[in-house]
Short mmCIF file of C-alpha atoms in Angstrom, two decimals:
data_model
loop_
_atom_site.label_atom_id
_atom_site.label_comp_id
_atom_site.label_asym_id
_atom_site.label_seq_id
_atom_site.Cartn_x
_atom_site.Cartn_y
_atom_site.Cartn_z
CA UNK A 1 0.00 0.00 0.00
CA UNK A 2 1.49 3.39 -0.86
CA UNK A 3 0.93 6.21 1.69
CA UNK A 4 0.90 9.92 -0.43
CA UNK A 5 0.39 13.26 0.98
CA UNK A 6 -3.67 13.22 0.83
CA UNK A 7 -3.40 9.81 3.51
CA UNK A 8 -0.90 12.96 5.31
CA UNK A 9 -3.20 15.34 4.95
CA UNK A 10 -5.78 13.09 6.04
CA UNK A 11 -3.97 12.05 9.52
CA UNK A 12 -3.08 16.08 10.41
CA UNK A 13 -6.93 16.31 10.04
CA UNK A 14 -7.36 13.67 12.28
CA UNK A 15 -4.79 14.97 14.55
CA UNK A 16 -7.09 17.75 15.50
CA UNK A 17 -10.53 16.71 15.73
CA UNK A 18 -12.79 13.95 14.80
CA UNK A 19 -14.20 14.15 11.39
CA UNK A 20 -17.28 12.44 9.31
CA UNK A 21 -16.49 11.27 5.79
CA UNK A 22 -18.50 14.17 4.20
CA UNK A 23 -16.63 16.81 6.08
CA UNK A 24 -13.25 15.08 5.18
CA UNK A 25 -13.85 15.01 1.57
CA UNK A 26 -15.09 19.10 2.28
CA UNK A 27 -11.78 19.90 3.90
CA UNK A 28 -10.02 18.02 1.21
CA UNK A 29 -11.92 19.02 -1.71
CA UNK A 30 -11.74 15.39 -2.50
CA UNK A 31 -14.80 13.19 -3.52
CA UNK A 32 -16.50 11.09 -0.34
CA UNK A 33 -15.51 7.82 -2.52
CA UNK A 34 -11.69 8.44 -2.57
CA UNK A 35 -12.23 10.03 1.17
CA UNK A 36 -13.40 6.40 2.05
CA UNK A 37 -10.49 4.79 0.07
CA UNK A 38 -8.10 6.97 1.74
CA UNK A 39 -9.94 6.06 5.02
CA UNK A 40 -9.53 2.36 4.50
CA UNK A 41 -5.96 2.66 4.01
CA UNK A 42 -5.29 4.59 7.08
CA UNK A 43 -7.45 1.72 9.07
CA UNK A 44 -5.33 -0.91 8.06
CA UNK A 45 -2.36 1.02 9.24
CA UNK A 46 -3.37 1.91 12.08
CA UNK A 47 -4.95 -1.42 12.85
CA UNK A 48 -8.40 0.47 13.71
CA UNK A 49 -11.98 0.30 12.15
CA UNK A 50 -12.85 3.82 12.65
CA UNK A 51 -12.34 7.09 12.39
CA UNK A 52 -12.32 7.72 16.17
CA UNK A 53 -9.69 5.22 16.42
CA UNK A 54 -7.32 6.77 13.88
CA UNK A 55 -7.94 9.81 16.15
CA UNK A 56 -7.43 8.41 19.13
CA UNK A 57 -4.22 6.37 17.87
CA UNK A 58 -2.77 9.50 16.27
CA UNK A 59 -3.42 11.67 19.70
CA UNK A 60 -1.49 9.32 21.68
CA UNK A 61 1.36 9.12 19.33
CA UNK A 62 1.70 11.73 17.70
CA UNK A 63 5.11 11.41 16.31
CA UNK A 64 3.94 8.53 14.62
CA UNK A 65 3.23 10.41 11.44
CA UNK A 66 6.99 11.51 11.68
CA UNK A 67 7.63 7.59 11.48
CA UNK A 68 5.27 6.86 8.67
CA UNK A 69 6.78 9.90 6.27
CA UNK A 70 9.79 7.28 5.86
CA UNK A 71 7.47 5.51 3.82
CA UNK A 72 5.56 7.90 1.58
CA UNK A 73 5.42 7.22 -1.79
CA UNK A 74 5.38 9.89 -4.68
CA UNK A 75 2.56 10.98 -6.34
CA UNK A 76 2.62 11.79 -10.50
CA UNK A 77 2.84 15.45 -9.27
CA UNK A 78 5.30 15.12 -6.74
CA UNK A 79 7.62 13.61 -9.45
CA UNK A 80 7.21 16.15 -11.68
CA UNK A 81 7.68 18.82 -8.50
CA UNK A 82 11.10 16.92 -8.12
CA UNK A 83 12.14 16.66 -11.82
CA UNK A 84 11.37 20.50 -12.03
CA UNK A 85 13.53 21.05 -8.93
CA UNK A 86 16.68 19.25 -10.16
CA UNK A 87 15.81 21.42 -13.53
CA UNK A 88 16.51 24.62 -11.18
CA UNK A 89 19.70 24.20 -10.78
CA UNK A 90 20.91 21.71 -13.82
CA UNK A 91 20.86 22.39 -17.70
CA UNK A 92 20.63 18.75 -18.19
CA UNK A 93 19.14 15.91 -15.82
CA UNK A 94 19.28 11.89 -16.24
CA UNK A 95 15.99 10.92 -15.65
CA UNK A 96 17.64 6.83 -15.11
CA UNK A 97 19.20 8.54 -12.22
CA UNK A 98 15.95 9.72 -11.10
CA UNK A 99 13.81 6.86 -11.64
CA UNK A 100 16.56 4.80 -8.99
CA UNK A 101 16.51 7.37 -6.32
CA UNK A 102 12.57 7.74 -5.97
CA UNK A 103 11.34 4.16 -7.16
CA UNK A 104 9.63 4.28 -10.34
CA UNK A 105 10.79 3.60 -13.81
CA UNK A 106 11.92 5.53 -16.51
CA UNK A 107 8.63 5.40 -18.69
CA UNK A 108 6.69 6.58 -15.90
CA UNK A 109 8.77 9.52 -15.42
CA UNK A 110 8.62 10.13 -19.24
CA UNK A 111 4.62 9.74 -18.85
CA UNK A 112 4.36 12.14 -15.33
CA UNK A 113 6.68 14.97 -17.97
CA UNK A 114 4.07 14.55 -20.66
CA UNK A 115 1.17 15.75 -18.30
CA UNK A 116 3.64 19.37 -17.99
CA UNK A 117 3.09 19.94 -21.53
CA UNK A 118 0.23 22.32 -21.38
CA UNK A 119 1.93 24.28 -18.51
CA UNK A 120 5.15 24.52 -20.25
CA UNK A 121 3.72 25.44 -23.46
CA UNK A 122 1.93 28.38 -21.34
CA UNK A 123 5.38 29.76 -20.35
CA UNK A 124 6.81 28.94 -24.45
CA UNK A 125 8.98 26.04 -22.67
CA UNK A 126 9.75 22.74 -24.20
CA UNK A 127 11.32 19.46 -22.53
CA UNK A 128 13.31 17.70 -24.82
CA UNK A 129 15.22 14.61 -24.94
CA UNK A 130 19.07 14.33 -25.72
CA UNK A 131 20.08 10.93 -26.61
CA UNK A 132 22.49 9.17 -23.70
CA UNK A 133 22.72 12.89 -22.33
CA UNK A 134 19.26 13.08 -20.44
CA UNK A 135 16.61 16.29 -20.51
CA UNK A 136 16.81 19.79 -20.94
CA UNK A 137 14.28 22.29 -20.61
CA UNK A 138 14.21 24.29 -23.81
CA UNK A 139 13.02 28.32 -23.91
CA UNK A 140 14.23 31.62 -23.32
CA UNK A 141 16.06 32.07 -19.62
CA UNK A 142 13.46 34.51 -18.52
CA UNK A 143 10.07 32.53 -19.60
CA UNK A 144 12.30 29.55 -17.59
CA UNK A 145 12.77 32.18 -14.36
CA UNK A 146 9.01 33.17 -14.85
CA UNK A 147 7.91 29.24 -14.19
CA UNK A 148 10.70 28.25 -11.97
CA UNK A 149 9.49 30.95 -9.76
CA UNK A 150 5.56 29.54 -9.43
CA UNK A 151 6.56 26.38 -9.07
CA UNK A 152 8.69 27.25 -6.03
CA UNK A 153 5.81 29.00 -4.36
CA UNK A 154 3.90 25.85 -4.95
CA UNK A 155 6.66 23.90 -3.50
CA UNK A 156 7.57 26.04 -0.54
CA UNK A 157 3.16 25.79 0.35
CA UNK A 158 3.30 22.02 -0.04
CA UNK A 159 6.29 21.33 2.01
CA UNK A 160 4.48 19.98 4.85
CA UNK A 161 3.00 16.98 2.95
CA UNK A 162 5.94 16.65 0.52
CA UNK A 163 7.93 13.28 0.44
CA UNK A 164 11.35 13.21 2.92
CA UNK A 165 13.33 13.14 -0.13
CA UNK A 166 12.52 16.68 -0.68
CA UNK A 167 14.38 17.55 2.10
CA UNK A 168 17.35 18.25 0.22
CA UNK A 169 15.83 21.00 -1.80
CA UNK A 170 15.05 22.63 1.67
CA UNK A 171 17.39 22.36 3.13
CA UNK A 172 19.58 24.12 0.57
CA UNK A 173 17.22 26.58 0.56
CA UNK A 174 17.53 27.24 4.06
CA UNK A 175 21.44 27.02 3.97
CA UNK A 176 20.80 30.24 0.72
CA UNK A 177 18.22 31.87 3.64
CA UNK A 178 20.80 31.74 6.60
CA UNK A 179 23.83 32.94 4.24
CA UNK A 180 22.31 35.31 2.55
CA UNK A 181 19.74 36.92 5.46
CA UNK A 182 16.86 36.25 2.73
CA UNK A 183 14.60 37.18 5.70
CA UNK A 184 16.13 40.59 6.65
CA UNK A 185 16.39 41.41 2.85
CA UNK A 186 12.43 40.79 1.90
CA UNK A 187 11.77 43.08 5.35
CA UNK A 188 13.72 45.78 3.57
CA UNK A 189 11.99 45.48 0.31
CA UNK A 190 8.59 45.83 2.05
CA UNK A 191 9.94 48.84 3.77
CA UNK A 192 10.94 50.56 0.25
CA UNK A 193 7.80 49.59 -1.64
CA UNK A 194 4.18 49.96 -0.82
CA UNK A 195 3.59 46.24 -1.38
CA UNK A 196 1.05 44.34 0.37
CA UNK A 197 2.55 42.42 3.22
CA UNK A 198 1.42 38.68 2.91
CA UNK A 199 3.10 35.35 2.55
CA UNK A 200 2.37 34.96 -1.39
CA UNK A 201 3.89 38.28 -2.14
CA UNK A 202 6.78 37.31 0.41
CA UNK A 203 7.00 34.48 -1.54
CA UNK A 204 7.04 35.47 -5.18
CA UNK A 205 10.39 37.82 -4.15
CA UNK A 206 11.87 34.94 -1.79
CA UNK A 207 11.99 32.70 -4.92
CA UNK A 208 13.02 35.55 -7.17
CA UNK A 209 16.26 35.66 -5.31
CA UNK A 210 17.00 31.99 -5.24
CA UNK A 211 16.57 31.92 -8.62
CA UNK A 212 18.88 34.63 -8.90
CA UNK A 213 21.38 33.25 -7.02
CA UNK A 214 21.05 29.56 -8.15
CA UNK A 215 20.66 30.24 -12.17
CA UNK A 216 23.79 33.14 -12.31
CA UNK A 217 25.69 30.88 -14.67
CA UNK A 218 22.44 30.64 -17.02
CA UNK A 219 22.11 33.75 -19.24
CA UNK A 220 20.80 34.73 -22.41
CA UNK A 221 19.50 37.66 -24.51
CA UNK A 222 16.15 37.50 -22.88
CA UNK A 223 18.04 38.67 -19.66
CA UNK A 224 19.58 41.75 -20.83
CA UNK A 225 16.45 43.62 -20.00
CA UNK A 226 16.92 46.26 -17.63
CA UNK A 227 15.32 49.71 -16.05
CA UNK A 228 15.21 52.50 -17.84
CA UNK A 229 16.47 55.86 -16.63
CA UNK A 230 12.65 57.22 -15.66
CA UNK A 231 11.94 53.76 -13.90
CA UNK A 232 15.46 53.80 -11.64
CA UNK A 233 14.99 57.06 -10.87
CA UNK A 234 11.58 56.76 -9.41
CA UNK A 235 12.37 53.69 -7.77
CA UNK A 236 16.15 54.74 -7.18
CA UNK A 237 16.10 53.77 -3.11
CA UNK A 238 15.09 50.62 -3.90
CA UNK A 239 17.71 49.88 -6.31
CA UNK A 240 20.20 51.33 -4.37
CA UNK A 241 19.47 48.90 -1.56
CA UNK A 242 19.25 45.78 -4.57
CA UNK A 243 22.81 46.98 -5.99
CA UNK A 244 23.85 47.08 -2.59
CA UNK A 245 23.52 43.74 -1.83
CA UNK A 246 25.53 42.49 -4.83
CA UNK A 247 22.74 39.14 -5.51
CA UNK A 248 21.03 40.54 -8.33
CA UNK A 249 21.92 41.29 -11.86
CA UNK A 250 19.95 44.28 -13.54
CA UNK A 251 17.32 41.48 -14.65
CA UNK A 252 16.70 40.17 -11.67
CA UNK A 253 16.55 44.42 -10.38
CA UNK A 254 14.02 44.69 -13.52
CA UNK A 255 12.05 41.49 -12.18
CA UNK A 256 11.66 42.79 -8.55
CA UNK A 257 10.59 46.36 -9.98
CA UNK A 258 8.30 45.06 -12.34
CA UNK A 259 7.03 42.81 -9.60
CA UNK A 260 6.61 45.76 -6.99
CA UNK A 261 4.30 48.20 -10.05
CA UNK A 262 2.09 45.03 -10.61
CA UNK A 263 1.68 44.74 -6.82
CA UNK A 264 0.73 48.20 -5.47
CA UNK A 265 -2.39 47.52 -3.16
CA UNK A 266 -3.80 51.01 -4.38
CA UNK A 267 -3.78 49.93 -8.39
CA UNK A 268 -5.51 46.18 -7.58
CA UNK A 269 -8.35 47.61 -8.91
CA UNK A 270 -7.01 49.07 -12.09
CA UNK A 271 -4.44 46.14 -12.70
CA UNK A 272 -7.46 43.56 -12.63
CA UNK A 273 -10.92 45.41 -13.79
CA UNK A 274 -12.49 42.10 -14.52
CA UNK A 275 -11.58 40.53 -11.52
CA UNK A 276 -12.84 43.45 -9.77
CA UNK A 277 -16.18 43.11 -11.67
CA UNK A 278 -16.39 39.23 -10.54
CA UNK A 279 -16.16 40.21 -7.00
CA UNK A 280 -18.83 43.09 -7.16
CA UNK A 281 -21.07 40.01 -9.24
CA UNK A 282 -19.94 38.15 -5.91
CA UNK A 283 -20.80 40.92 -3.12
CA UNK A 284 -24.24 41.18 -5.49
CA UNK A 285 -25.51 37.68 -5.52
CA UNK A 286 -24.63 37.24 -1.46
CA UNK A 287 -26.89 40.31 -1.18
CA UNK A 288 -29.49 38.58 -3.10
CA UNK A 289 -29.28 35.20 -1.33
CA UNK A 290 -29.31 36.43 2.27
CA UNK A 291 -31.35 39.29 1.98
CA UNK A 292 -29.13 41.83 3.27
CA UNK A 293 -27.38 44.64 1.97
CA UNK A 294 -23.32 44.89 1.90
CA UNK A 295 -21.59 48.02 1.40
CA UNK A 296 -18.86 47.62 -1.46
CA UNK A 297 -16.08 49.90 -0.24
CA UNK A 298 -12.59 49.73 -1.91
CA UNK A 299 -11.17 47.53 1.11
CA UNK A 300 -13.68 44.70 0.83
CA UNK A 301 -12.94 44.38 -2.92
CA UNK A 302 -9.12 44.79 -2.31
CA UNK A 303 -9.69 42.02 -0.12
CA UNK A 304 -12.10 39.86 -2.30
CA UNK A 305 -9.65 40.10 -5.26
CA UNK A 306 -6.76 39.42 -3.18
CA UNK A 307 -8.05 36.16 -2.38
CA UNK A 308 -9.39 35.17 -5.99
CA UNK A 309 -6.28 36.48 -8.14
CA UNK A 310 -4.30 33.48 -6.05
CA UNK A 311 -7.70 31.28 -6.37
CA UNK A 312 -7.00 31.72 -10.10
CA UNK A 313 -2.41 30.79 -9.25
CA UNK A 314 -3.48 27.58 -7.14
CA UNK A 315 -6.13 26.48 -9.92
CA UNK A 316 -3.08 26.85 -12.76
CA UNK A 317 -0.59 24.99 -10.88
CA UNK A 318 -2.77 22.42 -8.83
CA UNK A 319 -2.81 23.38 -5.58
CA UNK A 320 -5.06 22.45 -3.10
CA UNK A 321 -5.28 23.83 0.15
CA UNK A 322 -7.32 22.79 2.67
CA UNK A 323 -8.39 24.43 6.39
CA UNK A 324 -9.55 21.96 9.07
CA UNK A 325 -12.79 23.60 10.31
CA UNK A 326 -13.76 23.85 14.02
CA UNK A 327 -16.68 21.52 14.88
CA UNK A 328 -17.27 22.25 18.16
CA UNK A 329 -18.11 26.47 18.04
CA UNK A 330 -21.13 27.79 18.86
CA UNK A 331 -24.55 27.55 16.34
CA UNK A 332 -24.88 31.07 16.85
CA UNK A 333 -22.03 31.55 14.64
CA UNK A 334 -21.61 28.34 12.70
CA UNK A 335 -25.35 28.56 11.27
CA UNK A 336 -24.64 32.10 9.45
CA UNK A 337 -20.84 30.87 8.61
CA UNK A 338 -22.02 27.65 7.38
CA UNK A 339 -24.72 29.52 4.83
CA UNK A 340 -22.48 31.41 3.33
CA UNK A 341 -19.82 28.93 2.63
CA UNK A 342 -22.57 26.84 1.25
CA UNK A 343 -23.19 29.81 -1.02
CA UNK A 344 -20.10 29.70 -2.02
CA UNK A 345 -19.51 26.61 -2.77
CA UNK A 346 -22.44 26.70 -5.53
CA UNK A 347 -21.29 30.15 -6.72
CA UNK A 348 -17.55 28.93 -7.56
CA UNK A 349 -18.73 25.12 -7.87
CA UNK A 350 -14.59 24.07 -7.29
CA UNK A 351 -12.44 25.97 -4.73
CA UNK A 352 -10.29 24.28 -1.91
CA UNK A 353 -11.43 24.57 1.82
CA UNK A 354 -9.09 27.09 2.56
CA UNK A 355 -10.28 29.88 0.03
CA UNK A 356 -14.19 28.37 0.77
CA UNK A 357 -13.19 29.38 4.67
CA UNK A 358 -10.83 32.66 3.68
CA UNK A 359 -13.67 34.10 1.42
CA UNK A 360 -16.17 32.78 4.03
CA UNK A 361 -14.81 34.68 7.29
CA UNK A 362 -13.99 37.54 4.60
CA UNK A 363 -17.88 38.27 3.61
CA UNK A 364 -19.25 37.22 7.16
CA UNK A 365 -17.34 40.27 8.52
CA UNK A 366 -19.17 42.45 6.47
CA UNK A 367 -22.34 40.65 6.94
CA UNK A 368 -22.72 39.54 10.35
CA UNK A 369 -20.84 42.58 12.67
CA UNK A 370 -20.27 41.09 16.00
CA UNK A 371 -20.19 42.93 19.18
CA UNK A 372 -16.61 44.28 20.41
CA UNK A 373 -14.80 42.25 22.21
CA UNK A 374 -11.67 44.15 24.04
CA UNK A 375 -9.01 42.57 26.45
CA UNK A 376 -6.93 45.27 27.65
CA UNK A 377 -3.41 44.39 27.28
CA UNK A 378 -0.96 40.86 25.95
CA UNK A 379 2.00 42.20 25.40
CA UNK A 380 4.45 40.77 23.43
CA UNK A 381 2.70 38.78 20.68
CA UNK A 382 3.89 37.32 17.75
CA UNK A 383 0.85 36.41 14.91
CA UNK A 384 2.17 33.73 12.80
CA UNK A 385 0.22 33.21 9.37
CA UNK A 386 0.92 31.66 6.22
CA UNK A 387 -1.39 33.06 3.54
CA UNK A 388 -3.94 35.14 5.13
CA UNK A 389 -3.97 38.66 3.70
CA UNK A 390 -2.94 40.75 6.99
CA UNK A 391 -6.18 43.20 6.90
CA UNK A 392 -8.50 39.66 7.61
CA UNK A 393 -5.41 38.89 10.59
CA UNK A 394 -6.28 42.12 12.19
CA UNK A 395 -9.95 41.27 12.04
CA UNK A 396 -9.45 38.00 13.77
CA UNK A 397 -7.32 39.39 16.17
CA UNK A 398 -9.91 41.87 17.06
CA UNK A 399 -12.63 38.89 16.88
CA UNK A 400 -10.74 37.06 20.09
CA UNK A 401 -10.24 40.67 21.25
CA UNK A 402 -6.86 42.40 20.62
CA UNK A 403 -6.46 45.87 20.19
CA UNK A 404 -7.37 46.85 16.85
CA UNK A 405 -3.62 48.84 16.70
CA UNK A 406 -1.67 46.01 14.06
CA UNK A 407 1.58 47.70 16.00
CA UNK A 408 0.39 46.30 19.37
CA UNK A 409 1.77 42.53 17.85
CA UNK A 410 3.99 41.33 15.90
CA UNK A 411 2.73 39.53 12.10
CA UNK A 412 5.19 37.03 11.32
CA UNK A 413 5.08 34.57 8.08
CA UNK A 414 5.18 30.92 8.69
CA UNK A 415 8.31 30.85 6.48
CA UNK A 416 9.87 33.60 8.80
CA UNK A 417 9.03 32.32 12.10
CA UNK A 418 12.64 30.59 12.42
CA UNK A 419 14.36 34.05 12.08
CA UNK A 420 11.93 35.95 14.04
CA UNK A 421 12.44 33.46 16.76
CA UNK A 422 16.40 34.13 16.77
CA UNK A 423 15.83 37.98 17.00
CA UNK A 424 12.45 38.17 19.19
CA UNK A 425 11.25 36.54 22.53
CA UNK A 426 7.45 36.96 21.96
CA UNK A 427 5.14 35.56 25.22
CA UNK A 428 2.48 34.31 23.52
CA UNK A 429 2.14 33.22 19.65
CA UNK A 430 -0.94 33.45 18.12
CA UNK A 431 -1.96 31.40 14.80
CA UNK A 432 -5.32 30.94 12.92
CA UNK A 433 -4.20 28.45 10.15
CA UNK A 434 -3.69 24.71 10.39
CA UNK A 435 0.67 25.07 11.22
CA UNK A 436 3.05 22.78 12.14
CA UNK A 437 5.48 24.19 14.94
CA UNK A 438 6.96 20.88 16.63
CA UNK A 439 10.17 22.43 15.89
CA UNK A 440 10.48 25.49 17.54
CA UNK A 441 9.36 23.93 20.81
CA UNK A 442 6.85 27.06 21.53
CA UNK A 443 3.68 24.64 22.94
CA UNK A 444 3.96 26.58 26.31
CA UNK A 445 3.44 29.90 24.58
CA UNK A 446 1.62 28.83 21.45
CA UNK A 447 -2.17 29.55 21.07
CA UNK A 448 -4.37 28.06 17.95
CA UNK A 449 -7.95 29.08 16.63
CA UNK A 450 -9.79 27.77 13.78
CA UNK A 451 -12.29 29.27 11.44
CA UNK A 452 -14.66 30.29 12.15
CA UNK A 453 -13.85 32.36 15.27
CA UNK A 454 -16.51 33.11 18.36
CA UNK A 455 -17.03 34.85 21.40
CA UNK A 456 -15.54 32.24 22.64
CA UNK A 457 -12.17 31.83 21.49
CA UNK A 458 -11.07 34.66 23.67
CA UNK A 459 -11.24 32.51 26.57
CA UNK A 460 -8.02 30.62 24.97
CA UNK A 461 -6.18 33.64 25.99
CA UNK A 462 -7.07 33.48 29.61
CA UNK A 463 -3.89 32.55 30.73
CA UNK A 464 -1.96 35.07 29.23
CA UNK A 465 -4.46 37.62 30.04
CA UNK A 466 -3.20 41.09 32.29
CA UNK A 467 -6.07 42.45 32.68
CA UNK A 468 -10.19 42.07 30.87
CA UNK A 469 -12.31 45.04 30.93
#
């Protein structure tokens, strides 16, 4: 029997709560049937006949997961993750090599690189086969940066259920984060642009630059692009700073320029007018449904399209998120959450639980408006997300009753937390998304809500609690 990352994804599920079939295969977007298959595996391993049991087994022990990731197997799409990977960083790969080190044969890896084809041909890229050499990916260096780079944000998401063999990619990646203080460099770069601060912006320039630094030796006329006088000028302290550090050429400068223009929070709007009309067509038909009448202000479509544009990303490249949902809140609140999601769910027919719950708590805000919570004074927090936009962070921190003041704590990405940890000494750590932190040994200070959040969640923070007005 081969254990893959949904059976993973499955057991971290499991880890948290117990869960019906239906609201697996919801959290999963998966079908019930496969849920069940899936289910059936994890029974045998775990030598239990239910659902409960996995639970239970999995509570007990949790580091047997750990154990079992020694055995995962690949999936089609974690092969071709891998193959794309050794692509990075080599102009030609053996794919007999391959084949030995993950298990498979040749032909299937030939058969996993056909499915790329319509991606590939997307970015004007071409694998192609050189006789007793291996593969090469054929195409202009830049349309080759431009997928490397998506593909690494779809990498660095999917770490968590990726196979152990992987682990070499990150921790190179790590050893490039450490050396070259990746972390302190993207803080600067937020600092000198008006970009929004969230992980998949975080991300798109944290894979620019290991790009950059891995593919130096691979030039062509495609990278000779660079700023022109008007453009360096107006973004002159930015360069500066990019010069400074002596990892970019002038493309890679052009790249994270370009990058920053597309990116301005004000110009979402104007950079995507028909997303912008989808999400008014959105706000419009959850009117209708509920009955109610939402105000469409600037912020809540900022928000709205910040959420589809990477809907539209995760579609392209196959990714599928998922949120584990909170089964044991109040029906107060899980009666209105649970209509709108199910509005949703019709309205997009196919998005992963995550967006279903982002978009969800997004639109309930402006529909529902809670009561104000307020607890006086934690000081010392650190938020940890991974890709919640901050302004719905600050909402759920004022939902479990922060200060509304984003400079009373401290927002910290997931893929950050490491560095933060080495420069900060926060109290308590907050986190609303479904994280793994074994390693930073933080359990004492550590704090975790789900979607949706309630009245109640607040009382989580009793211990760490000064003072409650």
């Amino acid at each position: 029997m081969n254990v893959t990352s949904i059976h993973f994804k499955i057991m971290y599920c499991l880890k948290r709560n117990v869960y019906s079939v239906s609201e697996l295969a919801d959290i999963l977007n998966i079908s019930e049937f496969k849920t069940k298959r899936y289910l059936k595996d994890l029974e045998y391993l775990f030598d239990g006949d239910s659902i409960e049991n996995i639970h239970n087994k999995i509570s007990k022990t949790p580091k047997i997961i750990d154990k079992l990731r020694k055995k995962q197997s690949f999936t089609p799409e974690e092969r071709r993750m891998y193959i794309i990977l050794k692509l990075l960083k080599l102009d030609i790969i053996n794919l007999s090599q391959i084949s030995e080190k993950i298990g498979v044969t040749r032909r299937t890896l030939t058969n996993d690189l056909n499915e790329l084809k319509e991606i590939l041909e997307k970015f004007s890229l071409e694998i192609k086969n050189l006789t007793r050499y291996g593969i090469i990916l054929e195409g202009k260096e830049s349309d080759k940066r431009d997928f490397f780079k998506l593909y690494l944000i779809k990498i660095f998401l999917e770490q968590k259920y990726l196979p152990e063999i992987f682990d070499e990619f990150f921790i190179e990646f790590y050893k490039l984060k450490e050396t070259y203080k990746v972390y302190s460099l993207i803080k600067n770069i937020f600092k000198l642009t008006n970009l929004p601060n969230n992980t998949f912006v975080s991300l798109n320039i944290e894979s620019i630059t290991y790009i950059s630094i891995l593919r130096t030796e691979f030039q062509d006329s495609s990278t000779d692009k660079k700023l022109d006088e008007d453009t360096e000028n107006k973004w002159i302290e930015l360069v500066d700073f990019l010069k400074k550090t002596s990892l970019y050429s002038d493309f890679d400068i052009y790249l994270l320029i370009e990058f920053s223009m597309k990116k301005f929070k004000t110009n979402l709007l104007k950079m995507y007018p028909k997303k912008a009309i989808e999400a008014i067509n959105l706000i419009k038909y959850i009117e209708d449904k509920l009955r109610v009448e939402i105000k469409i202000t600037k912020e809540l479509l900022n928000r709205i399209l910040l959420i589809t544009i990477v809907m539209d990303y995760k579609q392209s490249f196959n990714i599928n998120e998922f949120y584990i949902f909170n089964n044991s809140i109040g029906e107060a609140y899980l009666v209105p959450y649970k209509k709108i999601a199910d509005l949703l769910k019709k309205y997009f027919g196919q998005l992963d639980s995550f967006d279903l719950a982002n978009l969800t708590m997004t639109l309930l805000n402006v529909v529902y408006l809670d009561i104000k919570k307020e607890i006086d004074q934690l000081k010392e927090i650190a938020v940890v997300y991974k890709f919640l936009h901050k302004n719905l962070i600050i909402d759920l921190c004022e939902d479990v009753g922060l200060k509304s003041d984003v400079n009373s704590y401290h927002l910290v990405s997931a893929f950050d937390l490491e560095a933060f940890l080495k420069e900060n000494n926060p109290k308590v750590i907050l986190t609303f998304e479904d994280l793994d932190f074994s390693k930073y040994h933080i359990n004492d200070r550590l704090v975790e809500f789900n979607f949706p959040i309630t009245k109640y969640d607040k009382l989580k923070l009793k211990p760490f609690i000064e003072k409650i007005i």
